[in-house]
Amino acid sequence: MKNSIKIKALIFLVIGISIAGYAWHFTKGQDAADGQQSIQNQSVAVGRSVEDGARLENTVLAGQTGKSNEKPTVAMAKAFYASTDLHAFAESAKNHPEAGGIGYAISALNLCRELRNLPEPGNDGKEDSINYGKRLASYNRIKIRCQGFSDNDFSTDTISELVRRERDDKDILRTVDISFALILGNAGPDRNISSESRKQFFKEISNLQDPGVISVFGREIVTYQTPEGGVGYWLDGHFYPQNSANSPLTDAWELASCSFGMVCDQTNSIIELQCVTKGQCFDNLSDFYKNTTYANNASSFQDLLKYRDRIMTAIQSKSVDAFLKPN
């Protein structure tokens, strides 16, 4: 089966989804009964759109008024991942910059733009019916989530207008992007960011608890550049170059996002794409990593889980000391 979608690109879109500036730049120019269910008709889609919009309004407003202990940014992230109609979600989300909604609306557009030409999976007769049913179910869920968008929604003008609104309306997650840009600007070409700046920024993103912010900027703020121009991570006083041998430290930030709003079961878009395009269908993101990236390296997979737990502890305690370079 030919994989026409770059899984790693979609990992960035799905997990770093709330960072609209990152997502737009990154994706420019990128290349069973349930399984046999057809795309639902338009009247059902309209009803689902109303439900998605109402659900988003209720969850975000509950966070704003104190009726829920959930932060508005977390409510927005969960609404995105739970949405069965991303067009309806985007239309409601863009009215909530205080919860990062414009960034999520842009990301919904970018995600569906990448997925809209996904071909329906075929069966060459060698695949068992249960697995083929899973592939078809995943394909249908993807198509249903994105079917509300028109070609005009994917135009450069439409997305550019949303990016402008994100800036002018001071979308809360956009402010994180700006804060990090200022930190990098002050650090200079050698990325010499002070430990105090790293701690302060990490505390800021820990307070937001947005899964995209955590996976993208959490990882970035603990990344160091070597005098030779390489990059890597510090952990417990040891430096780990950013390479394939140390990929567990990179992937751990993504897996940690599962604890902060990202849906990581079989309906996760990464997992569904792997299922549709490669016929490898997994129950959750942890199994995805175990059976793909770390299929031949069980010890590295255990390192991934260990690092994930360390990251979760750091976020919950708002302390990044273990990931900072020793003085």
GROMACS .gro file of C-alpha atoms in nm, residues 37 147 185 189 221 225 270 297:
model
    8
   37GLN     CA    1  -2.055   0.233   0.692
  147GLN     CA    2  -1.652   1.689   0.474
  185GLY     CA    3   1.555   3.674   1.945
  189PRO     CA    4   2.224   3.258   1.689
  221ILE     CA    5   1.251   2.537   2.556
  225GLN     CA    6   2.263   2.411   2.078
  270ILE     CA    7  -0.209   0.970   1.349
  297ASN     CA    8   1.406  -0.165   1.998
   0.00000   0.00000   0.00000
